[in-house]
Every structure is written in structure tokens, then in C-alpha cells.
Amino acid sequence: MTDSADASIPPASAAATPTAPREAVPSREPREDRYPFAAVEAKWRARWTERQTYATERTAHRGPKFYALEMFPYPSGDLHWGHVRNYTLGDVAARYQVMKGRHVLHPMGWDAFGLPAENAAIKNGFHPAEWTRRNIARMRDQFDRMAFTYDWSKEVNTASPDYYHWTQWVFLQLYKAGLAYKKNAPVNWCPSCQTALANEQVVAGLCERCDSAVTKKMMSQWFFRTTQYADRLLAGHETLDWPEGVLTMQRNWIGRSVGAELVFKVDGMDADIPVFTTRPDTLFGVTYMVLAPEHPLVERLIEGKRSAPKVREFVERMRRQTEIERTATDAPKEGVELEDCYAINPANGQAVPIWIANYALLEYGTGAVMAVPAHDTRDFEFARQYGLPILDVIQPPQDTSEDATGQGRRNVDAIAPLDEAYTGPGVMVNSGAFNGRPSEDGKSEITLWLQQRGLGKATVNTRLRDWLLSRQRYWGAPIPILYCDACGELPVPEDQLPVELPLDVAFTGKGESPLATSSSFGTTACPRCGGVARRDLDTMDTFVDSSWYFLRYPSARDASEPWNRDVMRHWLPVDQYIGGREHATMHLIYARFVTMALYDLGLVPFEEPFTRLFNQGIIYKDGRKLSKRDNVVPPDSTCDEYGVDTARCHVLFLAPPDESAEWSEKGIEGAWRFLNRVWRHVTQNLARYQADWANTLPAEPNEADRTVRRKVHQTMQRVTEDMERLHFNTSISALMELTNTLYAHGADCSSAVWSEAADRLTRLLAPFAPYLCEELWERLGHEREVYFAHWPAYDAALTVADEIEVVFQVSGKVRDRVKVPADTAPAELERLARANEKVNAALGDRPVMKAIVVPGKLVNLVAGK
RNA sequence: GGGCGAGUGGCGGAAUGGUAGACGCACCGGACUUAAAAUCCGUUGGGGGCGACCCCGUGAGGGUUCGAGUCCCUCCUUGCCUACCA
């Protein structure tokens, strides 16, 4: 407002039009001709509860099943517009399926374990369970207010013992199948959360939850063998109706690469160094060897050497580096040469020096790299830096044509040293018996050659790591494993599940599992020998909880088993899953992995849990993502002011559902006015409504009748098509257009036609504005909720206008628009175009070379020169 | 550096290769009102013309096509994801 104090505005006029402060609210105060949302919402909320409208059984025995699911929320206690958008999308889709006659399961639950509850406990002294319970109660109430059609009898809460009982059971099934194992490994460690993290939870070197810089730490931890399913996870993509972007992200994350494992021997020592490479064809170009700083062989190689302390210092320094320092784009390559250590190239017996360097990662491949600086950009950079030899073994194709765009090409005649590595294919040189071979063939030929001598084999590597699931935290499902001095590692017998979280723990935040502070939890009787067994003191990653929750909903209250097989067969897999893209490489990979593992164990009859996936866009506020941590814009005040239906319509109308959107209340007036127009028009014309309109439609419709009926049927068609694609923003505009048509022509049409329009409008709008439409539906004389009303079918013949506008073009440019009967034949259209005055003016004396006629649309006359 | 999206009026956004800007916001005008609010009706991409009308317009440049916002190539901007993966 300050910049309106412009010098060009005369002070006099400002004084002449004093802008009195306006009260914003009165326009929405209840009034005779306004939609009284507060009263309507109270009435129908009570009635839905009383009638159990949204119980799954109410849609049973209708048609085929439909499992509609949205990713369940973390119960942070604060519903924000991102939630509202996501769950409104799911709710509209579920309501549509009910109206289409499907047997619909639409459940909701809580991803209730996790750090915020524990941190709140440390901070405020609440027990996490209490904090969680309160938040759930609050959010459930908010969801009900939003008119979401959840069947609360199917509610799940991952932090409840009757749920995590089965999370532990799932763990044990995977354990028994050899898919869960414990190993000592360098793990991602968040110093702030004081816990290990899965690879997927480290984002740009930062903890996904708290943004602290992650470091590495050696720990004995539980893993799931996700890598064993890499190929299956990739192959399964073929069967999924998912957004291409998510599939691509998963493919990249899994990062399958085909290559070979080749064995280098250590000179003068009985030790092998296997390396993984995708370029066996460059083997003759190896000029040094690189080991990851944490490589287990390092200690053996430097033992007793004079330089050992220096190497150890380097390793220690690398280990202390945070992930972000180590992987930053501009992180300099650093390394040290191991004194008197040489690796023997299996191709030619040549001894090359062994280095350790920060760019070799223990977690990938074998943790060792055969360095070919001439043909690998990283090796090249490192060799340059440390003055290591660069040996050319692949000659680029000798194509001298100027416009060839071969990547990494350079002039082979150049005498100057290379200024970059050549990474493309070519002809092998300096490669002994392989000289002259195409490098692409050389890959398999070298691999085979080494394989015959026991020094190599073809292999496939993935970037995907096994899933680290141990967490040194309290608020999670305890890992159901025991350690007995006599019997070793043992699973907790299934009849002793759940292993319940103890209540007497101290939240020290000291990096030790809080479960260790419990007086009762730590030990129990060994199920095998009866001696003392120690419990595993870690809890599971909360992604384990959410990797199977969709299997639990249909059997949510079943105390005897995780899921009933028949119930499972009826409902699963999920027909439509809605959630954010941010889960592409986390939850959606974990859930697929667990489902596949359970399938292999014969526990579920399908391999893929989510048939169709829809990613809703993110809502931003001031360019920042709305999140559970900050930047919360609560929907409550908007609902207080405009009502829930307006809030639902506005958030859907804001932007296409799969695009991100900047949060804005600008424009909410549009949704509010729209719903009021519907309310006013229907309620003020109720006396005209004829319940039997279908039998009294006029035999000779007047102009208004035809216009209104056409619009009604066109709207049914458009909204139905949009519903299938979840393009709800355009559904709403179509309904606005219908309403505008009723305002313009509703008064002039017959009662039967108006009645059809009122009936159709109420049904089509019901999924978006359920409170308003229930009330209108009742006033139209219906006993049963509009929720159960069937979705209307349109008559295609009625969507076509009698008279249509056709465009005449000359060489693609519009020259005239004329109204013609809809059934005008193409030949007649062409004749009209050729006779058209404006067309002829544009043609001048040029001849018509060609005529394109698109019936119902246009005629394009192509002019000659 | 790599991958995937997105660039259309003052704004949010519509457009199976076929009339660019649906629908809404905002603005402006009219009706109603003592006045306002609310409501109802209408105008609004840019430029030119008294006018019927004409020209230009979907990030930039090429291409395919009778016809391109839409398909192809190059580039620019921007968002998200990912990042030494051997």
C-alpha cells in the first residue's frame, strides 16, 4: 500500500474518496439467500456419523471393488493445505467411485512412530504415546470436518502394539527367509538425531529430518536385502500405471549397471583386490589402483610400513568428514599412495601403484577401482593432480567430418597431452592381442578371457544399497531379536509378539538406544535354552511400518493375524494410490520390496501393491514447501470463514492436481460465489422441481430447453472424463459453466428440463461439495444420501448442437466463421467456403490448390502462388 | 555434471495437431440501492482504424505439416530429483 502514495495522485482526490476500513466478513454472514454452510455442515456431519454413511459395508454387493488410498500422514497435529489438497483429491476420487457403483474401501491411518514425537517428549515431558494420541484425535476431527469419507473402523496406527505386533511379524518372516541380516558396516550417522539413517534418508549429505550434516560411523546394524530385488523392482515397472517420472527416478536410484568383476593380485602378497568396472575393454590402460579409505585391505597393506601413520591419519580424516564434505560437487580429489604396494594387472602382469583416495566409495562395487585415467574423467582428474601416467588404449573413431558430434572426440594426431578423458567407444590400442578390436566387443572378450583364467567374471552392480533399518531411538517398533550367550542370535518366537515398548525409559539423547535405559526391557528368557537372553535395543526405521500398512487396513481389527487371506484377496492390490513425488525412492521402493518378498514367501498373492499411482503437486507458500516442520498454513480459519465445501473446491480449482501450486486465498471468492450461485438457483426454484422429470421432458423443446439440455449433457461428459484423469480443476470449471447457463436460460426452460439440470448438477457437484449437495439433494426430495446416488450417464446425441460454427481458413489463417447446421456434409462445407466473400477476398486471384475439410470444425483452402 | 517436469493475458490457469486465452480472480462499466455491501448483467491479450475490419501474438531460433501452444532439433529461463556409482 505504501507505493500507492504516488506523486501523480492528487492529494485532493485522496481526500475526496476516503477509504473507510471495510469489514471483510459480513458478505459471508448467514442470510436468506446465502448458503448457510455452518448449519448445513453441523447437520450433515452428525447425520453421516449417525447413519454410518462411510462404512465400507454400505457399498458392498454393488459392483467390483475399488481400493482408494492416500499416503497416510504423520500425526504432527497440524493439518496444512498440502494435506487438504492431497486428501481432497483422494476423497473426490473415492466418492466418484462410490457413485459409479463400486464397492469402495477408503481407509485412513497414522504413520505414528518417529522422531518428532520423541523430540517433543524430550522437550515437553509428554510421553510420545500421549503426544501422538492427542495429535491423532485432533487431526481425525479435522479430517471429519473436511467431509473425508474414511471408514474409521479400518483405522490403523503404526505406534499401537496391535499394529507393530505385525510389523515385527513381517520382520521375522523376512528374517527367516534370509532377507534380514545384521552386519558391521559404515553407516550414515546423524549427530543431531543420534541415530543411523538409511541411504534414502540422507538428502544431499544432510539428514532428511533435521538437516544436520551426516557422518559415517561403523556399527553393527540390521539390513533388509533390497539389493537382491533390484532386477525385480525394475522388471515390475512394466506392469505399473505410474507417472513416468517416478519410474525414472526409481530406475536411476536402483542404478543397474552391467560390467565385470576383475581380480588384481597384490604383488608379493597373498591378497586379491577384486574391482568392479563397466569398462573391461580399458583394462590395458590401468596405470594405478584406488582403494576406498575404509577398505578392509588397507591396514594389511600398510602394516609395518614407515608411512603407515600418515596413511592412517588420512583415513581417519576422511572418515570424520561429513557426507556433504565428501560428496560435494567441487570436493577436491585427495589420496595417498601406499608405500611399496603394487597390484598386478591381470591382463599384462604389469605392476601398478596402489593408492587410497576419497573418490572411491566402499559401499559401491568392491570398494576398489582400477584407474584408467585416459578413459575415465575422475581417474583423469586424479592422475593429473598427482602426476600419474595416462595411457591411451581406446582410439576414437577416425571420423574427421566437422559436424560429427561424437562425445569426447579429440584429434588423434594431436601431440599435445590430452585435456580430457575420452569416454566414448572406439578401437582398442596398446592392448596386446586385442589391438584393433572395437571396444564395445572388447568388453565381453576381455571378461571372457579373464574368466577362463579365473581372474574375472561378468557381473551386474546396482547403486541401490541394502536397507539399513536399525534406529537408535525409542519411538519405533522394537526389533524382535534376542542374543543368548549360549545359543547366539535368535528371533523372538511369534507367540511372544509383540515385543512391547517399555514405559520406563530415559530420553537422554545421548546416542545410545533409549531402550537400554529401561530396567525391564533389556533381558528375557532365551526361548531355546531358558538362560538369559539380551534383547536387541534398537527400533525399526518407520519406513518399515509404512511398507505394509496398506495390507493391514482391510483387516485392521483382526487380532489373530496381520491380514485375513480372503479379505486380502478381495481388496488388494490398491487400485489408486495418491501421494507426493518425494516418496519415489523411499516409501514406494520399500513398499514394493516388502510386497515382493511377502509374495515370494506365499503370504500375499500379488507382487505389486499399487496398480495406479497419482502424484499430487506440492503446495508452496512464499516459495517454500508447506511441511510438517514449519511454514504451516492451517485451513481452519478458511473453513470457518467460507465453509468446508468452498475450501475443498478452491484447493482443487487452484491448479491442475499434479502441478505444484503457490498457496493463495486470492480467488477463493470465486469458489464461494460459485457455490452460492448453485445454492441460490436450486433453492429458489425448488417449486419447479418434478421428481418424474424423465417422463415429462417436452416433446417439442423450445430454444432454452435445447440449450440447457445440451449443456447438461456436455457437462456430464466433461466431468466424467475429467474424473477418470483426476483433472478436478477443469471439472469445476465445467460445473461453473453449467451454472452460468442455468442463470441465463433456466427461467425459460420447461420444468422437466430444469429438473433434470438440478438433479444432474447436484450429483456431479456432490464429490466436490458434499455438504451443500447433501442438503440440496434432500430438498429435492431424496431420502438417501447423494453419496450413494448413481453417477449419471450422458446422452452423446444431446451433447451436439443443432447449429455449429465452422471456421473457413485460407492457407491455415482464419478468414471467416459461419454458422451451419451440425449435419452439413463436407462437400457442402467446401462449397460454402469457396463461395465465401471473405475467403475470396483473402484468396485474391490465387487458385485453390487443395481443400482440407474437417467436418464440424473447419475448411482450409490452400492457395497457390 | 546427470535425470524429469514447466514456460500461454495484470494473476491462477483452459485448449484428442484444427477458432489460443475456457473457467475463475482482479479491474472497469451498467442495473438494483438514499448510499454502500451483497446480487444480477456486461467489457477486458497487444497494436491500428470513425467504421465494417486489419495486423501481431503461447520463452528464443529453426524444422515437419494444408494447419503447431501441442510433434521434432538447438538454445534460454525456471522448478524438482540426484549427485565422485568406477
CSV table of C-alpha atoms in Angstrom, one decimal, chain A residues 379-732:
chain,number,residue,atom,x,y,z
A,379,ASP,CA,40.7,-41.1,-12.8
A,380,PHE,CA,41.9,-38.5,-15.3
A,381,GLU,CA,41.5,-35.6,-12.9
A,382,PHE,CA,43.2,-37.6,-10.1
A,383,ALA,CA,46.1,-38.7,-12.3
A,384,ARG,CA,46.6,-35.1,-13.5
A,385,GLN,CA,46.7,-33.9,-9.9
A,386,TYR,CA,49.2,-36.5,-8.7
A,387,GLY,CA,51.3,-36.8,-11.9
A,388,LEU,CA,50.3,-40.4,-12.6
A,389,PRO,CA,50.8,-41.8,-16.1
A,390,ILE,CA,47.9,-41.7,-18.6
A,391,LEU,CA,47.9,-44.5,-21.1
A,392,ASP,CA,45.6,-44.3,-24.2
A,393,VAL,CA,44.0,-47.6,-25.1
A,394,ILE,CA,40.9,-46.6,-26.9
A,395,GLN,CA,41.2,-44.7,-30.1
A,396,PRO,CA,38.1,-42.7,-31.1
A,397,PRO,CA,36.5,-43.5,-34.4
A,398,GLN,CA,38.6,-41.7,-37.1
A,399,ASP,CA,35.8,-39.6,-38.4
A,400,THR,CA,37.1,-36.3,-39.5
A,401,SER,CA,33.8,-34.8,-40.7
A,402,GLU,CA,33.3,-31.5,-39.0
A,403,ASP,CA,29.7,-31.8,-38.0
A,404,ALA,CA,30.1,-35.2,-36.3
A,405,THR,CA,29.1,-34.7,-32.8
A,406,GLY,CA,30.7,-37.7,-31.1
A,407,GLN,CA,31.1,-37.0,-27.5
A,408,GLY,CA,34.6,-36.6,-26.1
A,409,ARG,CA,36.1,-36.8,-29.5
A,410,ARG,CA,39.6,-35.4,-29.9
A,411,ASN,CA,42.1,-35.3,-32.7
A,412,VAL,CA,44.2,-38.5,-32.6
A,413,ASP,CA,47.0,-36.8,-34.4
A,414,ALA,CA,47.4,-34.2,-31.6
A,415,ILE,CA,50.8,-34.3,-30.0
A,416,ALA,CA,49.8,-32.2,-27.0
A,417,PRO,CA,48.7,-34.1,-23.9
A,418,LEU,CA,45.1,-34.9,-23.7
A,419,ASP,CA,43.0,-32.3,-21.9
A,420,GLU,CA,40.2,-34.7,-21.1
A,421,ALA,CA,39.4,-38.3,-20.8
A,422,TYR,CA,37.9,-40.0,-23.9
A,423,THR,CA,34.9,-41.9,-22.5
A,424,GLY,CA,33.3,-42.9,-25.8
A,425,PRO,CA,33.7,-46.2,-27.7
A,426,GLY,CA,36.4,-46.7,-30.3
A,427,VAL,CA,39.1,-49.1,-31.4
A,428,MET,CA,41.4,-50.8,-28.8
A,429,VAL,CA,45.1,-49.9,-29.0
A,430,ASN,CA,48.1,-50.7,-26.7
A,431,SER,CA,46.0,-53.7,-25.7
A,432,GLY,CA,48.1,-56.7,-26.7
A,433,ALA,CA,46.2,-59.3,-28.7
A,434,PHE,CA,43.1,-57.1,-28.6
A,435,ASN,CA,44.6,-54.3,-30.7
A,436,GLY,CA,42.2,-53.3,-33.5
A,437,ARG,CA,39.1,-54.7,-31.8
A,438,PRO,CA,36.1,-52.5,-31.4
A,439,SER,CA,35.9,-51.5,-27.7
A,440,GLU,CA,32.3,-52.5,-27.5
A,441,ASP,CA,33.2,-56.1,-28.4
A,442,GLY,CA,36.3,-55.9,-26.2
A,443,LYS,CA,34.2,-55.6,-23.1
A,444,SER,CA,32.9,-59.1,-23.3
A,445,GLU,CA,36.0,-60.5,-24.9
A,446,ILE,CA,38.3,-59.3,-22.1
A,447,THR,CA,35.9,-60.5,-19.5
A,448,LEU,CA,35.7,-64.0,-21.0
A,449,TRP,CA,39.4,-64.1,-21.4
A,450,LEU,CA,40.0,-63.4,-17.7
A,451,GLN,CA,37.2,-65.7,-16.7
A,452,GLN,CA,38.9,-68.6,-18.4
A,453,ARG,CA,41.9,-67.9,-16.2
A,454,GLY,CA,39.8,-67.5,-13.0
A,455,LEU,CA,40.5,-63.8,-12.8
A,456,GLY,CA,37.2,-62.3,-13.7
A,457,LYS,CA,33.5,-62.7,-14.3
A,458,ALA,CA,30.7,-60.7,-15.8
A,459,THR,CA,28.5,-59.1,-13.1
A,460,VAL,CA,25.9,-56.5,-12.6
A,461,ASN,CA,26.1,-53.8,-10.0
A,462,THR,CA,23.4,-51.5,-8.6
A,463,ARG,CA,23.6,-48.2,-6.8
A,464,LEU,CA,20.8,-49.4,-4.6
A,465,ARG,CA,22.1,-50.4,-1.2
A,466,ASP,CA,20.6,-52.8,1.3
A,467,TRP,CA,18.1,-51.0,3.5
A,468,LEU,CA,19.5,-50.1,6.9
A,469,LEU,CA,16.6,-50.4,9.3
A,470,SER,CA,18.1,-50.2,12.8
A,471,ARG,CA,17.5,-46.9,14.6
A,472,GLN,CA,18.9,-46.0,18.0
A,473,ARG,CA,15.7,-44.4,19.0
A,474,TYR,CA,12.8,-45.2,21.3
A,475,TRP,CA,9.6,-44.3,19.4
A,476,GLY,CA,9.6,-47.2,16.9
A,477,ALA,CA,8.9,-50.9,16.7
A,478,PRO,CA,11.5,-52.9,18.7
A,479,ILE,CA,13.5,-55.3,16.6
A,480,PRO,CA,12.3,-58.8,17.7
A,481,ILE,CA,15.7,-60.4,18.0
A,482,LEU,CA,17.4,-61.9,21.1
A,483,TYR,CA,21.0,-62.6,21.8
A,484,CYS,CA,21.9,-65.5,24.0
A,485,ASP,CA,25.5,-66.2,25.1
A,486,ALA,CA,24.9,-69.9,24.6
A,487,CYS,CA,22.6,-70.0,21.6
A,488,GLY,CA,23.6,-66.9,19.7
A,489,GLU,CA,21.2,-64.7,17.7
A,490,LEU,CA,17.6,-65.8,17.9
A,491,PRO,CA,14.3,-64.5,16.6
A,492,VAL,CA,11.6,-63.8,19.2
A,493,PRO,CA,9.1,-66.6,18.9
A,494,GLU,CA,6.0,-65.4,17.1
A,495,ASP,CA,3.7,-66.3,20.0
A,496,GLN,CA,5.7,-63.8,22.2
A,497,LEU,CA,4.9,-60.9,19.9
A,498,PRO,CA,4.6,-58.0,20.2
A,499,VAL,CA,7.8,-57.1,21.9
A,500,GLU,CA,6.3,-54.1,23.6
A,501,LEU,CA,8.0,-50.7,24.1
A,502,PRO,CA,8.8,-50.3,27.8
A,503,LEU,CA,7.5,-47.2,29.5
A,504,ASP,CA,10.3,-46.7,31.9
A,505,VAL,CA,12.9,-45.2,29.7
A,506,ALA,CA,15.1,-42.1,29.9
A,507,PHE,CA,15.2,-39.8,26.9
A,508,THR,CA,18.9,-38.8,27.2
A,509,GLY,CA,19.5,-38.0,23.6
A,510,LYS,CA,23.0,-39.4,24.1
A,511,GLY,CA,23.4,-41.7,21.1
A,512,GLU,CA,22.6,-44.9,22.9
A,513,SER,CA,19.4,-46.6,22.4
A,514,PRO,CA,16.9,-45.3,24.9
A,515,LEU,CA,15.7,-48.9,25.3
A,516,ALA,CA,18.9,-49.6,27.1
A,517,THR,CA,17.8,-47.4,30.0
A,518,SER,CA,14.8,-49.5,30.8
A,519,SER,CA,15.1,-51.7,33.8
A,520,SER,CA,12.8,-54.3,32.4
A,521,PHE,CA,13.3,-54.4,28.7
A,522,GLY,CA,17.0,-55.5,28.3
A,523,THR,CA,16.8,-59.2,29.1
A,524,THR,CA,14.4,-62.1,28.9
A,525,ALA,CA,14.5,-65.8,28.9
A,526,CYS,CA,16.2,-67.5,26.0
A,527,PRO,CA,13.5,-69.3,24.1
A,528,ARG,CA,15.9,-72.1,23.3
A,529,CYS,CA,17.9,-72.8,26.5
A,530,GLY,CA,16.0,-70.8,29.1
A,531,GLY,CA,19.1,-68.8,30.0
A,532,VAL,CA,19.4,-65.1,29.9
A,533,ALA,CA,18.9,-63.5,26.5
A,534,ARG,CA,19.6,-59.9,25.7
A,535,ARG,CA,17.1,-58.0,23.5
A,536,ASP,CA,18.1,-56.0,20.5
A,537,LEU,CA,17.9,-52.4,21.8
A,538,ASP,CA,17.3,-50.7,18.5
A,539,THR,CA,13.9,-50.0,16.9
A,540,MET,CA,13.0,-50.2,13.2
A,541,ASP,CA,13.0,-47.4,10.7
A,542,THR,CA,9.5,-46.0,10.5
A,543,PHE,CA,9.6,-46.8,6.8
A,544,VAL,CA,9.2,-50.5,7.8
A,545,ASP,CA,5.9,-49.6,9.4
A,546,SER,CA,4.7,-47.9,6.3
A,547,SER,CA,6.0,-50.6,3.9
A,548,TRP,CA,3.0,-52.9,4.6
A,549,TYR,CA,0.2,-50.7,6.2
A,550,PHE,CA,-1.9,-51.0,3.1
A,551,LEU,CA,-2.1,-54.7,3.7
A,552,ARG,CA,-3.5,-54.1,7.2
A,553,TYR,CA,-6.4,-51.7,6.5
A,554,PRO,CA,-8.9,-54.3,5.3
A,555,SER,CA,-8.1,-56.5,8.4
A,556,ALA,CA,-7.4,-53.6,10.7
A,557,ARG,CA,-9.3,-55.1,13.7
A,558,ASP,CA,-8.1,-58.6,13.3
A,559,ALA,CA,-6.1,-59.6,16.4
A,560,SER,CA,-5.1,-63.0,15.4
A,561,GLU,CA,-3.3,-62.4,12.2
A,562,PRO,CA,-1.8,-59.5,10.2
A,563,TRP,CA,-4.3,-60.0,7.4
A,564,ASN,CA,-7.1,-62.3,6.5
A,565,ARG,CA,-6.3,-64.1,3.3
A,566,ASP,CA,-9.8,-63.8,1.8
A,567,VAL,CA,-10.2,-60.2,2.8
A,568,MET,CA,-6.8,-59.6,1.3
A,569,ARG,CA,-7.7,-61.3,-1.9
A,570,HIS,CA,-10.8,-59.2,-2.2
A,571,TRP,CA,-9.3,-55.8,-1.7
A,572,LEU,CA,-5.6,-55.8,-2.7
A,573,PRO,CA,-3.8,-54.5,-4.6
A,574,VAL,CA,-4.6,-50.8,-4.2
A,575,ASP,CA,-6.4,-49.6,-7.2
A,576,GLN,CA,-5.4,-46.0,-6.9
A,577,TYR,CA,-2.7,-44.6,-4.6
A,578,ILE,CA,-2.3,-40.9,-4.2
A,579,GLY,CA,0.7,-39.1,-2.7
A,580,GLY,CA,3.7,-36.9,-3.2
A,581,ARG,CA,6.6,-37.4,-5.5
A,582,GLU,CA,9.0,-37.2,-2.6
A,583,HIS,CA,8.4,-40.8,-1.8
A,584,ALA,CA,9.5,-42.1,-5.2
A,585,THR,CA,12.8,-43.5,-4.0
A,586,MET,CA,11.8,-44.2,-0.4
A,587,HIS,CA,8.4,-45.4,0.7
A,588,LEU,CA,7.5,-46.6,-2.8
A,589,ILE,CA,10.6,-48.7,-3.2
A,590,TYR,CA,10.3,-50.1,0.3
A,591,ALA,CA,6.7,-51.0,0.0
A,592,ARG,CA,7.3,-52.7,-3.4
A,593,PHE,CA,10.3,-54.6,-1.9
A,594,VAL,CA,8.3,-55.8,1.1
A,595,THR,CA,5.4,-56.8,-1.1
A,596,MET,CA,7.6,-58.8,-3.4
A,597,ALA,CA,9.3,-60.5,-0.5
A,598,LEU,CA,5.9,-61.4,1.0
A,599,TYR,CA,4.8,-62.7,-2.4
A,600,ASP,CA,7.8,-64.9,-2.6
A,601,LEU,CA,7.0,-66.3,0.8
A,602,GLY,CA,3.5,-67.1,-0.4
A,603,LEU,CA,2.0,-64.6,2.0
A,604,VAL,CA,0.3,-62.3,-0.5
A,605,PRO,CA,-1.0,-63.2,-3.9
A,606,PHE,CA,0.4,-60.3,-5.9
A,607,GLU,CA,3.8,-58.7,-6.5
A,608,GLU,CA,2.9,-55.1,-6.9
A,609,PRO,CA,1.0,-53.3,-4.2
A,610,PHE,CA,-0.1,-50.1,-6.1
A,611,THR,CA,-1.7,-50.6,-9.5
A,612,ARG,CA,-2.1,-46.9,-10.3
A,613,LEU,CA,-0.2,-44.1,-8.7
A,614,PHE,CA,-1.0,-40.4,-8.8
A,615,ASN,CA,1.4,-37.8,-7.7
A,616,GLN,CA,-0.2,-34.6,-6.5
A,617,GLY,CA,1.8,-31.4,-6.8
A,618,ILE,CA,3.3,-29.7,-3.8
A,619,ILE,CA,1.7,-26.5,-2.3
A,620,TYR,CA,4.2,-23.7,-1.7
A,621,LYS,CA,3.8,-20.7,0.4
A,622,ASP,CA,6.2,-17.8,-0.4
A,623,GLY,CA,8.2,-20.2,-2.5
A,624,ARG,CA,8.7,-22.7,0.4
A,625,LYS,CA,7.2,-26.1,0.7
A,626,LEU,CA,4.5,-26.5,3.2
A,627,SER,CA,5.8,-29.0,5.6
A,628,LYS,CA,5.3,-30.7,8.9
A,629,ARG,CA,8.2,-28.8,10.4
A,630,ASP,CA,7.3,-25.2,9.6
A,631,ASN,CA,5.5,-23.0,7.2
A,632,VAL,CA,2.1,-24.3,8.2
A,633,VAL,CA,-0.9,-22.5,6.9
A,634,PRO,CA,-3.8,-24.0,8.7
A,635,PRO,CA,-7.1,-24.5,6.7
A,636,ASP,CA,-9.3,-24.0,9.8
A,637,SER,CA,-9.7,-20.3,9.6
A,638,THR,CA,-10.6,-20.5,5.9
A,639,CYS,CA,-13.2,-23.2,6.7
A,640,ASP,CA,-14.6,-21.0,9.5
A,641,GLU,CA,-15.0,-18.1,7.1
A,642,TYR,CA,-16.1,-19.7,3.9
A,643,GLY,CA,-17.1,-23.3,4.8
A,644,VAL,CA,-15.6,-26.6,4.0
A,645,ASP,CA,-17.1,-27.0,0.6
A,646,THR,CA,-15.6,-23.7,-0.6
A,647,ALA,CA,-12.2,-24.7,0.8
A,648,ARG,CA,-12.4,-28.1,-1.0
A,649,CYS,CA,-13.4,-26.5,-4.3
A,650,HIS,CA,-10.9,-23.8,-4.0
A,651,VAL,CA,-7.9,-26.0,-3.3
A,652,LEU,CA,-8.9,-28.2,-6.3
A,653,PHE,CA,-9.6,-25.2,-8.6
A,654,LEU,CA,-6.3,-23.6,-7.7
A,655,ALA,CA,-4.1,-25.6,-10.2
A,656,PRO,CA,-4.0,-28.9,-12.0
A,657,PRO,CA,-3.7,-31.5,-9.3
A,658,ASP,CA,-0.4,-32.9,-10.5
A,659,GLU,CA,1.3,-29.5,-10.7
A,660,SER,CA,2.8,-27.6,-7.8
A,661,ALA,CA,0.9,-24.5,-6.7
A,662,GLU,CA,1.6,-21.4,-4.8
A,663,TRP,CA,-0.9,-21.2,-1.9
A,664,SER,CA,-3.2,-18.3,-2.2
A,665,GLU,CA,-6.6,-17.3,-0.9
A,666,LYS,CA,-6.9,-14.9,-3.8
A,667,GLY,CA,-9.6,-16.4,-5.8
A,668,ILE,CA,-11.4,-18.2,-3.0
A,669,GLU,CA,-14.2,-15.7,-3.5
A,670,GLY,CA,-14.7,-17.4,-6.9
A,671,ALA,CA,-15.4,-20.7,-5.3
A,672,TRP,CA,-17.6,-19.1,-2.6
A,673,ARG,CA,-19.6,-17.3,-5.2
A,674,PHE,CA,-20.0,-20.4,-7.4
A,675,LEU,CA,-21.4,-22.5,-4.6
A,676,ASN,CA,-23.7,-19.7,-3.6
A,677,ARG,CA,-25.0,-19.4,-7.1
A,678,VAL,CA,-25.7,-23.1,-7.1
A,679,TRP,CA,-27.4,-22.8,-3.7
A,680,ARG,CA,-29.5,-19.8,-4.7
A,681,HIS,CA,-30.6,-21.1,-8.0
A,682,VAL,CA,-31.7,-24.6,-6.8
A,683,THR,CA,-33.3,-23.5,-3.6
A,684,GLN,CA,-35.2,-20.6,-5.2
A,685,ASN,CA,-36.6,-22.8,-8.0
A,686,LEU,CA,-37.5,-25.8,-5.8
A,687,ALA,CA,-41.1,-25.4,-6.6
A,688,ARG,CA,-40.4,-26.2,-10.2
A,689,TYR,CA,-38.8,-29.5,-9.5
A,690,GLN,CA,-40.5,-32.5,-10.8
A,691,ALA,CA,-39.3,-35.8,-9.5
A,692,ASP,CA,-40.6,-37.6,-12.6
A,693,TRP,CA,-38.9,-35.2,-15.0
A,694,ALA,CA,-37.6,-38.1,-17.1
A,695,ASN,CA,-41.1,-38.9,-18.2
A,696,THR,CA,-42.3,-35.4,-18.8
A,697,LEU,CA,-39.5,-34.0,-20.9
A,698,PRO,CA,-41.0,-31.8,-23.7
A,699,ALA,CA,-41.7,-33.5,-27.0
A,700,GLU,CA,-41.1,-30.2,-28.7
A,701,PRO,CA,-38.4,-28.5,-26.7
A,702,ASN,CA,-38.0,-24.7,-27.0
A,703,GLU,CA,-34.7,-22.9,-27.6
A,704,ALA,CA,-33.9,-22.7,-23.8
A,705,ASP,CA,-34.8,-26.3,-23.3
A,706,ARG,CA,-32.3,-27.4,-26.1
A,707,THR,CA,-29.6,-25.1,-24.8
A,708,VAL,CA,-29.9,-26.2,-21.2
A,709,ARG,CA,-30.2,-29.9,-22.0
A,710,ARG,CA,-27.2,-29.7,-24.3
A,711,LYS,CA,-25.2,-28.0,-21.6
A,712,VAL,CA,-26.3,-30.6,-19.0
A,713,HIS,CA,-25.2,-33.5,-21.1
A,714,GLN,CA,-22.0,-31.8,-22.2
A,715,THR,CA,-21.2,-31.2,-18.6
A,716,MET,CA,-21.8,-34.8,-17.7
A,717,GLN,CA,-19.4,-35.9,-20.4
A,718,ARG,CA,-16.7,-33.4,-19.5
A,719,VAL,CA,-16.9,-34.0,-15.8
A,720,THR,CA,-16.9,-37.8,-16.2
A,721,GLU,CA,-13.8,-37.6,-18.4
A,722,ASP,CA,-12.0,-35.3,-16.0
A,723,MET,CA,-12.9,-37.6,-13.1
A,724,GLU,CA,-11.1,-40.5,-14.7
A,725,ARG,CA,-8.0,-38.5,-15.1
A,726,LEU,CA,-8.3,-36.7,-11.7
A,727,HIS,CA,-8.4,-33.3,-13.5
A,728,PHE,CA,-10.7,-31.8,-11.0
A,729,ASN,CA,-9.8,-28.2,-11.8
A,730,THR,CA,-11.5,-28.5,-15.2
A,731,SER,CA,-14.4,-30.5,-13.7
A,732,ILE,CA,-15.2,-27.5,-11.5
